[in-house]
mmCIF file of C-alpha atoms and ligand atoms in Angstrom:
data_model
loop_
_atom_site.group_PDB
_atom_site.id
_atom_site.type_symbol
_atom_site.label_atom_id
_atom_site.label_comp_id
_atom_site.label_asym_id
_atom_site.label_seq_id
_atom_site.Cartn_x
_atom_site.Cartn_y
_atom_site.Cartn_z
ATOM 1 C CA MET A 1 97.272 137.867 64.730
ATOM 2 C CA LEU A 2 95.314 135.219 66.661
ATOM 3 C CA THR A 3 92.370 136.024 68.911
ATOM 4 C CA VAL A 4 92.401 134.157 72.218
ATOM 5 C CA LEU A 5 89.298 134.437 74.388
ATOM 6 C CA PHE A 6 89.882 134.159 78.137
ATOM 7 C CA SER A 7 86.618 132.799 79.553
ATOM 8 C CA ALA A 8 86.816 132.389 83.327
ATOM 9 C CA PRO A 9 85.465 134.134 86.416
ATOM 10 C CA ALA A 10 86.439 137.837 86.245
ATOM 11 C CA ARG A 11 88.917 137.692 89.155
ATOM 12 C CA ARG A 12 91.048 135.203 87.220
ATOM 13 C CA TRP A 13 91.844 137.729 84.511
ATOM 14 C CA ALA A 14 93.981 139.813 86.864
ATOM 15 C CA GLU A 15 95.920 136.675 87.721
ATOM 16 C CA TYR A 16 96.351 135.378 84.175
ATOM 17 C CA GLU A 17 96.679 138.434 81.919
ATOM 18 C CA ALA A 18 100.393 139.046 82.479
ATOM 19 C CA PRO A 19 101.543 135.372 82.573
ATOM 20 C CA LEU A 20 99.549 134.543 79.428
ATOM 21 C CA THR A 21 100.864 137.610 77.587
ATOM 22 C CA THR A 22 104.433 136.631 78.509
ATOM 23 C CA ALA A 23 104.011 132.935 77.717
ATOM 24 C CA LEU A 24 102.452 133.617 74.305
ATOM 25 C CA ALA A 25 105.256 136.047 73.444
ATOM 26 C CA GLU A 26 107.885 133.530 74.581
ATOM 27 C CA ALA A 27 106.249 130.871 72.391
ATOM 28 C CA GLY A 28 106.490 133.273 69.435
ATOM 29 C CA ILE A 29 102.722 133.633 69.087
ATOM 30 C CA ALA A 30 101.206 136.934 68.047
ATOM 31 C CA ALA A 31 97.851 136.971 69.784
ATOM 32 C CA ARG A 32 95.217 139.373 71.001
ATOM 33 C CA LEU A 33 93.921 138.290 74.413
ATOM 34 C CA VAL A 34 90.283 139.255 75.026
ATOM 35 C CA THR A 35 87.772 138.603 77.787
ATOM 36 C CA LYS A 36 84.754 139.276 75.591
ATOM 37 C CA ALA A 37 84.200 138.154 72.021
ATOM 38 C CA ASP A 38 82.412 140.786 69.955
ATOM 39 C CA ARG A 39 82.756 138.543 66.911
ATOM 40 C CA PRO A 40 82.793 134.939 68.238
ATOM 41 C CA GLY A 41 83.501 133.586 64.763
ATOM 42 C CA ASP A 42 86.913 135.286 64.863
ATOM 43 C CA VAL A 43 88.073 133.564 68.060
ATOM 44 C CA ASP A 44 90.907 131.110 67.387
ATOM 45 C CA TYR A 45 91.323 129.562 70.866
ATOM 46 C CA ILE A 46 89.356 129.671 74.109
ATOM 47 C CA VAL A 47 91.100 129.516 77.480
ATOM 48 C CA TYR A 48 88.356 128.155 79.674
ATOM 49 C CA ALA A 49 87.404 127.757 83.312
ATOM 50 C CA PRO A 50 83.939 126.885 84.641
ATOM 51 C CA ASN A 51 81.729 129.704 85.959
ATOM 52 C CA GLY A 52 82.989 132.195 83.380
ATOM 53 C CA GLY A 53 79.521 132.380 81.814
ATOM 54 C CA LEU A 54 80.352 130.527 78.587
ATOM 55 C CA GLU A 55 78.014 127.625 77.947
ATOM 56 C CA ASP A 56 77.187 127.785 74.255
ATOM 57 C CA PHE A 57 80.188 127.158 72.023
ATOM 58 C CA THR A 58 78.118 127.140 68.803
ATOM 59 C CA PRO A 59 79.016 130.713 67.711
ATOM 60 C CA PHE A 60 82.778 130.009 67.910
ATOM 61 C CA THR A 61 82.890 128.620 64.411
ATOM 62 C CA GLY A 62 86.596 129.306 63.853
ATOM 63 C CA CYS A 63 87.812 128.058 67.244
ATOM 64 C CA ARG A 64 90.552 125.456 66.944
ATOM 65 C CA ALA A 65 90.630 124.271 70.571
ATOM 66 C CA VAL A 66 89.236 124.903 74.033
ATOM 67 C CA LEU A 67 92.035 124.902 76.599
ATOM 68 C CA SER A 68 90.792 124.201 80.109
ATOM 69 C CA LEU A 69 92.540 125.764 83.091
ATOM 70 C CA TRP A 70 91.158 122.950 85.217
ATOM 71 C CA ALA A 71 92.378 119.343 85.362
ATOM 72 C CA GLY A 72 88.828 118.102 85.974
ATOM 73 C CA VAL A 73 86.614 118.655 82.933
ATOM 74 C CA GLU A 74 83.379 116.995 84.062
ATOM 75 C CA THR A 75 81.348 120.217 83.735
ATOM 76 C CA ILE A 76 82.319 120.814 80.107
ATOM 77 C CA VAL A 77 83.022 117.363 78.671
ATOM 78 C CA THR A 78 79.325 116.601 78.178
ATOM 79 C CA ASN A 79 78.534 120.007 76.621
ATOM 80 C CA ARG A 80 76.959 119.113 73.271
ATOM 81 C CA THR A 81 77.647 122.547 71.782
ATOM 82 C CA LEU A 82 81.375 121.910 72.134
ATOM 83 C CA THR A 83 82.627 120.246 68.977
ATOM 84 C CA GLN A 84 86.190 121.588 69.061
ATOM 85 C CA PRO A 85 89.088 119.636 70.645
ATOM 86 C CA LEU A 86 89.114 120.030 74.436
ATOM 87 C CA CYS A 87 92.395 119.957 76.376
ATOM 88 C CA ARG A 88 92.552 119.616 80.131
ATOM 89 C CA MET A 89 95.191 121.237 82.337
ATOM 90 C CA VAL A 90 98.301 119.374 83.368
ATOM 91 C CA ASP A 91 100.382 121.895 85.259
ATOM 92 C CA ALA A 92 103.554 121.516 87.302
ATOM 93 C CA GLY A 93 102.212 123.936 89.941
ATOM 94 C CA LEU A 94 98.915 122.051 90.238
ATOM 95 C CA GLU A 95 100.824 118.788 90.596
ATOM 96 C CA GLU A 96 103.167 120.110 93.287
ATOM 97 C CA GLY A 97 100.263 121.521 95.295
ATOM 98 C CA MET A 98 98.395 118.217 95.157
ATOM 99 C CA VAL A 99 101.472 116.247 96.229
ATOM 100 C CA GLU A 100 101.813 118.554 99.244
ATOM 101 C CA TRP A 101 98.134 118.259 100.230
ATOM 102 C CA VAL A 102 98.134 114.462 99.848
ATOM 103 C CA THR A 103 101.400 113.810 101.678
ATOM 104 C CA GLY A 104 100.450 116.284 104.432
ATOM 105 C CA HIS A 105 97.099 114.620 105.094
ATOM 106 C CA VAL A 106 98.474 111.090 104.773
ATOM 107 C CA LEU A 107 101.187 111.946 107.314
ATOM 108 C CA ARG A 108 98.602 113.483 109.675
ATOM 109 C CA HIS A 109 96.759 110.180 109.850
ATOM 110 C CA HIS A 110 99.819 107.948 109.630
ATOM 111 C CA LEU A 111 101.520 109.700 112.551
ATOM 112 C CA GLY A 112 98.277 110.142 114.521
ATOM 113 C CA LEU A 113 99.052 113.836 114.874
ATOM 114 C CA ASP A 114 95.569 114.754 116.158
ATOM 115 C CA ARG A 115 96.247 112.762 119.322
ATOM 116 C CA TYR A 116 98.863 115.318 120.391
ATOM 117 C CA ILE A 117 97.599 118.480 118.683
ATOM 118 C CA LEU A 118 94.101 118.115 120.155
ATOM 119 C CA ASN A 119 95.300 116.893 123.581
ATOM 120 C CA ALA A 120 93.118 119.311 125.575
ATOM 121 C CA ASP A 121 93.443 117.459 128.898
ATOM 122 C CA ARG A 122 97.251 117.180 128.516
ATOM 123 C CA THR A 123 97.417 113.408 128.759
ATOM 124 C CA TRP A 124 100.905 111.832 128.532
ATOM 125 C CA ALA A 125 99.962 108.837 126.390
ATOM 126 C CA PRO A 126 102.781 107.835 124.071
ATOM 127 C CA GLN A 127 101.779 105.835 121.030
ATOM 128 C CA VAL A 128 104.580 105.263 118.574
ATOM 129 C CA PRO A 129 103.296 105.022 114.998
ATOM 130 C CA PRO A 130 104.502 102.311 112.652
ATOM 131 C CA LEU A 131 107.064 103.267 110.044
ATOM 132 C CA ALA A 132 105.717 104.288 106.661
ATOM 133 C CA ARG A 133 107.170 101.070 105.245
ATOM 134 C CA ASP A 134 104.555 99.223 107.303
ATOM 135 C CA ARG A 135 101.607 101.366 106.222
ATOM 136 C CA ARG A 136 99.614 100.602 103.095
ATOM 137 C CA VAL A 137 98.280 103.603 101.200
ATOM 138 C CA ALA A 138 96.118 103.270 98.100
ATOM 139 C CA VAL A 139 95.898 105.920 95.425
ATOM 140 C CA LEU A 140 92.880 105.552 93.132
ATOM 141 C CA GLY A 141 93.720 107.271 89.841
ATOM 142 C CA LEU A 142 97.263 107.195 88.502
ATOM 143 C CA GLY A 143 97.115 110.138 86.120
ATOM 144 C CA ALA A 144 99.080 113.354 86.379
ATOM 145 C CA LEU A 145 98.091 114.024 89.997
ATOM 146 C CA GLY A 146 97.629 110.470 91.276
ATOM 147 C CA ARG A 147 100.932 109.251 89.920
ATOM 148 C CA ALA A 148 102.873 112.216 91.341
ATOM 149 C CA SER A 149 101.206 111.715 94.736
ATOM 150 C CA ALA A 150 101.788 107.953 94.694
ATOM 151 C CA GLU A 151 105.457 108.465 93.829
ATOM 152 C CA ALA A 152 105.908 111.031 96.610
ATOM 153 C CA LEU A 153 104.336 108.611 99.113
ATOM 154 C CA ALA A 154 106.571 105.806 97.859
ATOM 155 C CA ALA A 155 109.583 108.109 98.278
ATOM 156 C CA LEU A 156 108.553 108.436 101.939
ATOM 157 C CA ARG A 157 108.594 104.614 101.932
ATOM 158 C CA PHE A 158 104.867 103.999 102.273
ATOM 159 C CA ARG A 159 103.686 100.751 100.707
ATOM 160 C CA VAL A 160 101.719 102.268 97.881
ATOM 161 C CA LEU A 161 99.015 100.530 95.910
ATOM 162 C CA GLY A 162 97.674 102.265 92.828
ATOM 163 C CA TRP A 163 94.542 101.771 90.764
ATOM 164 C CA SER A 164 93.692 102.961 87.279
ATOM 165 C CA ARG A 165 91.364 102.105 84.393
ATOM 166 C CA THR A 166 94.092 100.664 82.162
ATOM 167 C CA ALA A 167 97.255 98.836 83.239
ATOM 168 C CA ARG A 168 100.068 101.081 84.523
ATOM 169 C CA ASP A 169 103.610 100.146 85.393
ATOM 170 C CA ILE A 170 105.140 102.580 87.892
ATOM 171 C CA PRO A 171 108.349 101.608 89.705
ATOM 172 C CA GLY A 172 107.771 101.299 93.446
ATOM 173 C CA ILE A 173 103.952 101.210 93.159
ATOM 174 C CA ASP A 174 101.860 98.045 93.280
ATOM 175 C CA CYS A 175 99.645 98.899 90.310
ATOM 176 C CA ARG A 176 96.277 97.283 89.722
ATOM 177 C CA HIS A 177 93.567 98.186 87.270
ATOM 178 C CA GLY A 178 89.998 97.631 86.258
ATOM 179 C CA PRO A 179 87.078 96.396 88.353
ATOM 180 C CA ASP A 180 88.970 93.283 89.551
ATOM 181 C CA GLY A 181 91.910 95.328 90.778
ATOM 182 C CA LEU A 182 89.761 97.619 92.899
ATOM 183 C CA ARG A 183 88.793 95.075 95.527
ATOM 184 C CA ALA A 184 92.394 93.917 95.913
ATOM 185 C CA VAL A 185 93.527 97.521 96.438
ATOM 186 C CA LEU A 186 90.740 98.644 98.778
ATOM 187 C CA SER A 187 90.858 95.540 100.938
ATOM 188 C CA GLN A 188 94.511 96.271 101.826
ATOM 189 C CA ALA A 189 94.342 100.051 102.161
ATOM 190 C CA GLU A 190 94.774 101.688 105.557
ATOM 191 C CA ILE A 191 94.633 105.090 103.885
ATOM 192 C CA VAL A 192 92.888 105.686 100.544
ATOM 193 C CA VAL A 193 93.387 108.739 98.339
ATOM 194 C CA LEU A 194 90.824 109.436 95.609
ATOM 195 C CA LEU A 195 92.368 111.138 92.595
ATOM 196 C CA LEU A 196 89.983 109.969 89.915
ATOM 197 C CA PRO A 197 88.175 112.190 87.451
ATOM 198 C CA LEU A 198 84.395 112.344 87.738
ATOM 199 C CA THR A 199 82.932 110.344 84.861
ATOM 200 C CA ALA A 200 79.879 108.164 84.270
ATOM 201 C CA GLU A 201 82.021 105.211 85.423
ATOM 202 C CA THR A 202 83.478 106.763 88.569
ATOM 203 C CA GLU A 203 80.396 108.574 89.908
ATOM 204 C CA GLY A 204 79.417 107.029 93.240
ATOM 205 C CA LEU A 205 82.361 104.610 93.079
ATOM 206 C CA MET A 206 82.839 104.712 96.841
ATOM 207 C CA ASP A 207 79.424 103.302 97.702
ATOM 208 C CA ALA A 208 78.378 101.091 100.605
ATOM 209 C CA GLU A 209 79.774 97.956 98.961
ATOM 210 C CA ARG A 210 83.212 99.415 98.106
ATOM 211 C CA LEU A 211 83.516 101.177 101.474
ATOM 212 C CA GLY A 212 82.773 97.791 103.008
ATOM 213 C CA TRP A 213 85.883 96.333 101.333
ATOM 214 C CA LEU A 214 88.146 98.620 103.365
ATOM 215 C CA PRO A 215 89.848 97.330 106.496
ATOM 216 C CA GLN A 216 88.097 98.476 109.682
ATOM 217 C CA GLY A 217 89.143 102.036 110.580
ATOM 218 C CA ALA A 218 90.669 102.954 107.197
ATOM 219 C CA VAL A 219 91.097 106.640 106.429
ATOM 220 C CA LEU A 220 89.628 108.153 103.274
ATOM 221 C CA LEU A 221 91.097 111.260 101.640
ATOM 222 C CA ASN A 222 89.165 112.812 98.770
ATOM 223 C CA PRO A 223 90.851 115.572 96.798
ATOM 224 C CA GLY A 224 89.288 114.214 93.557
ATOM 225 C CA ARG A 225 85.599 115.074 93.157
ATOM 226 C CA GLY A 226 82.734 114.985 95.646
ATOM 227 C CA ALA A 227 80.479 112.759 93.563
ATOM 228 C CA LEU A 228 83.037 109.929 93.630
ATOM 229 C CA ILE A 229 81.550 109.205 97.049
ATOM 230 C CA ASP A 230 78.049 108.215 98.106
ATOM 231 C CA ASP A 231 77.699 110.654 101.029
ATOM 232 C CA ASP A 232 75.122 108.630 102.953
ATOM 233 C CA ALA A 233 77.162 105.437 102.594
ATOM 234 C CA LEU A 234 80.249 107.255 103.870
ATOM 235 C CA LEU A 235 78.388 108.670 106.867
ATOM 236 C CA ALA A 236 77.118 105.173 107.706
ATOM 237 C CA ALA A 237 80.635 103.729 107.321
ATOM 238 C CA LEU A 238 82.022 106.457 109.609
ATOM 239 C CA ASP A 239 79.323 105.829 112.201
ATOM 240 C CA ARG A 240 80.124 102.130 112.408
ATOM 241 C CA GLY A 241 83.894 102.752 112.410
ATOM 242 C CA GLN A 242 84.551 101.035 109.091
ATOM 243 C CA VAL A 243 86.000 104.337 107.981
ATOM 244 C CA GLY A 244 87.991 105.846 110.830
ATOM 245 C CA HIS A 245 88.243 109.341 109.375
ATOM 246 C CA ALA A 246 87.463 111.121 106.123
ATOM 247 C CA THR A 247 89.308 114.209 104.977
ATOM 248 C CA LEU A 248 87.273 115.719 102.179
ATOM 249 C CA ASP A 249 88.273 118.595 99.921
ATOM 250 C CA VAL A 250 85.527 118.292 97.308
ATOM 251 C CA PHE A 251 81.774 117.879 97.584
ATOM 252 C CA ARG A 252 78.685 117.184 95.515
ATOM 253 C CA VAL A 253 77.558 120.759 96.271
ATOM 254 C CA GLU A 254 80.166 123.477 96.812
ATOM 255 C CA PRO A 255 80.386 125.398 99.031
ATOM 256 C CA LEU A 256 79.355 122.500 101.295
ATOM 257 C CA PRO A 257 75.881 123.544 102.583
ATOM 258 C CA GLU A 258 75.815 124.745 106.185
ATOM 259 C CA GLY A 259 73.575 121.924 107.375
ATOM 260 C CA HIS A 260 75.462 119.085 105.695
ATOM 261 C CA PRO A 261 76.285 116.312 108.215
ATOM 262 C CA PHE A 262 79.958 116.319 107.111
ATOM 263 C CA TRP A 263 80.432 119.663 108.899
ATOM 264 C CA ALA A 264 79.289 118.291 112.243
ATOM 265 C CA HIS A 265 80.815 114.817 112.104
ATOM 266 C CA SER A 266 83.703 114.421 114.548
ATOM 267 C CA GLN A 267 85.522 112.065 112.174
ATOM 268 C CA VAL A 268 85.307 114.289 109.110
ATOM 269 C CA THR A 269 87.727 117.045 108.170
ATOM 270 C CA VAL A 270 86.482 119.492 105.562
ATOM 271 C CA THR A 271 88.907 121.504 103.457
ATOM 272 C CA PRO A 272 87.223 123.974 101.068
ATOM 273 C CA HIS A 273 88.391 122.724 97.639
ATOM 274 C CA ILE A 274 91.923 123.955 98.207
ATOM 275 C CA ALA A 275 93.858 120.718 97.731
ATOM 276 C CA SER A 276 95.479 122.224 94.688
ATOM 277 C CA GLU A 277 94.988 125.030 92.261
ATOM 278 C CA THR A 278 96.271 125.675 88.756
ATOM 279 C CA ARG A 279 99.132 128.189 89.042
ATOM 280 C CA ALA A 280 98.971 130.984 86.499
ATOM 281 C CA THR A 281 102.666 131.188 85.620
ATOM 282 C CA THR A 282 103.172 127.507 84.894
ATOM 283 C CA ALA A 283 99.689 127.010 83.396
ATOM 284 C CA ALA A 284 100.128 129.924 80.989
ATOM 285 C CA ARG A 285 103.110 128.107 79.454
ATOM 286 C CA VAL A 286 100.985 124.993 78.942
ATOM 287 C CA VAL A 287 98.286 127.073 77.213
ATOM 288 C CA ALA A 288 100.865 128.809 75.006
ATOM 289 C CA GLU A 289 102.493 125.498 74.073
ATOM 290 C CA ASN A 290 99.130 124.083 73.016
ATOM 291 C CA ILE A 291 98.372 127.137 70.886
ATOM 292 C CA ARG A 292 101.824 126.804 69.316
ATOM 293 C CA ARG A 293 101.074 123.163 68.577
ATOM 294 C CA GLY A 294 97.684 124.018 67.111
ATOM 295 C CA GLU A 295 99.254 126.556 64.784
ATOM 296 C CA ALA A 296 102.087 124.188 63.805
ATOM 297 C CA GLY A 297 99.633 121.366 63.046
ATOM 298 C CA GLU A 298 101.103 119.254 65.863
ATOM 299 C CA PRO A 299 98.939 117.136 68.186
ATOM 300 C CA PHE A 300 97.581 118.945 71.233
ATOM 301 C CA LEU A 301 98.832 118.012 74.673
ATOM 302 C CA TYR A 302 96.373 116.571 77.222
ATOM 303 C CA LEU A 303 93.522 116.112 74.789
ATOM 304 C CA VAL A 304 90.352 114.936 76.507
ATOM 305 C CA ASP A 305 88.730 111.770 75.215
ATOM 306 C CA ARG A 306 85.106 112.904 75.050
ATOM 307 C CA ASP A 307 83.710 109.342 75.136
ATOM 308 C CA ARG A 308 85.835 108.319 78.110
ATOM 309 C CA GLY A 309 84.971 111.584 79.887
ATOM 310 C CA TYR A 310 88.498 112.595 80.933
HETATM 311 P P1 NAP B 1 94.203 112.267 84.778
HETATM 312 O O1 NAP B 1 95.642 112.552 84.466
HETATM 313 O O2 NAP B 1 93.192 112.294 83.674
HETATM 314 O O3 NAP B 1 94.183 110.823 85.478
HETATM 315 C C1 NAP B 1 93.016 110.159 85.766
HETATM 316 C C2 NAP B 1 93.360 108.798 86.353
HETATM 317 O O4 NAP B 1 92.146 108.172 86.765
HETATM 318 C C3 NAP B 1 94.006 107.858 85.338
HETATM 319 O O5 NAP B 1 94.982 107.061 85.955
HETATM 320 C C4 NAP B 1 92.836 107.005 84.878
HETATM 321 O O6 NAP B 1 93.172 105.720 84.417
HETATM 322 C C5 NAP B 1 92.051 106.885 86.162
HETATM 323 N N1 NAP B 1 90.655 106.540 85.871
HETATM 324 C C6 NAP B 1 89.759 107.219 85.148
HETATM 325 N N2 NAP B 1 88.594 106.538 85.078
HETATM 326 C C7 NAP B 1 88.795 105.388 85.767
HETATM 327 C C8 NAP B 1 87.987 104.251 86.042
HETATM 328 N N3 NAP B 1 86.736 104.148 85.576
HETATM 329 N N4 NAP B 1 88.518 103.257 86.771
HETATM 330 C C9 NAP B 1 89.788 103.332 87.236
HETATM 331 N N5 NAP B 1 90.614 104.377 87.011
HETATM 332 C C10 NAP B 1 90.111 105.392 86.282
HETATM 333 O O7 NAP B 1 93.668 113.254 85.896
HETATM 334 P P2 NAP B 1 94.530 114.145 86.918
HETATM 335 O O8 NAP B 1 95.095 115.307 86.220
HETATM 336 O O9 NAP B 1 95.428 113.258 87.694
HETATM 337 O O10 NAP B 1 93.356 114.700 87.861
HETATM 338 C C11 NAP B 1 92.524 113.807 88.601
HETATM 339 C C12 NAP B 1 91.362 114.564 89.187
HETATM 340 O O11 NAP B 1 91.776 115.366 90.287
HETATM 341 C C13 NAP B 1 90.702 115.601 88.264
HETATM 342 O O12 NAP B 1 89.847 114.985 87.333
HETATM 343 C C14 NAP B 1 89.962 116.474 89.239
HETATM 344 O O13 NAP B 1 88.666 115.951 89.428
HETATM 345 C C15 NAP B 1 90.768 116.348 90.528
HETATM 346 N N6 NAP B 1 91.399 117.615 90.935
HETATM 347 C C16 NAP B 1 91.099 118.143 92.150
HETATM 348 C C17 NAP B 1 91.699 119.310 92.580
HETATM 349 C C18 NAP B 1 91.419 119.883 93.936
HETATM 350 O O14 NAP B 1 91.872 120.979 94.264
HETATM 351 N N7 NAP B 1 90.707 119.191 94.782
HETATM 352 C C19 NAP B 1 92.609 119.967 91.756
HETATM 353 C C20 NAP B 1 92.887 119.417 90.509
HETATM 354 C C21 NAP B 1 92.272 118.230 90.105
HETATM 355 P P3 NAP B 1 94.141 105.500 83.144
HETATM 356 O O15 NAP B 1 95.525 105.801 83.681
HETATM 357 O O16 NAP B 1 93.962 104.088 82.795
HETATM 358 O O17 NAP B 1 93.682 106.471 82.098
#
């Protein structure tokens, strides 16, 4: 019988206990799910989310893998006490939610919906938007979430540019990569979606120089991580109209502090880190499959490269 430690904020246990129990049983794994490890050395796997109180992995001497419930692993990937394999979450529910958030917010800006929704003085001022086929949208990050979002936008016929660290070939997406590809992508993008992980390389990526590569009035959507953006540079770019609007879901400090200028800026929309969430039913199957693999001596899915940071 395996021991699986569920280490996440307490409220998550109510959400995950039943789906994890079912998924482990369906995968043929006999496991004892616990939320507290009396004998850490006996724990075989850790299901992990930040803010669950676990920071020192040293006592978990028998642990075969740490299975993150989050796609973004920036808070744990640099933890020096973690020597076990770390897997991030790739979940169908998470992916679907992100596709909905991204397409919804791209369509808001593409169609100019605010013009009619916020039309307080009831002005009859028709402005027909271009077709999606004439709108260039860039997606930075072509991993699980970026690729799914880029493909959904392409299915709506947007002209989609994508950017990643290594070369990608995705039908219907104009894929670029590396530092040279970034300028080519940003300089064409009317709407930019950030779906990069936060790493030493991506921190502060959208600084004054890169924001300056955007066409005047471009829209920035950030459902990735707050620290991808230099906040002051973005505020300056908004004030001079280089960036026409920013819709931000993630922030350097969360919750976004009350006095932060993003709250008050007329051209900023704040959503409170809700772009997408791991869904317990689908995620539990991913966790169970990885435990099955671990026990069968098969390679883990979605293994994090600790040097790369994602
Ligand atoms: P992923 O599958 O690991 O994909 C990451 C993508 O970013 C890959 O295409 C990768 O390039 C690219 N990348 C990484 N470093 C790069 C660099 N230095 N230059 C250019 N491209 C780089 O990640 P994911 O599952 O799609 O998730 C992306 C991020 O979304 C997460 O890390 C998390 O921060 C965020 N997220 C947010 C929410 C929310 O609710 N707001 C929810 C879930 C996740 P390669 O293809 O070459 O490897």
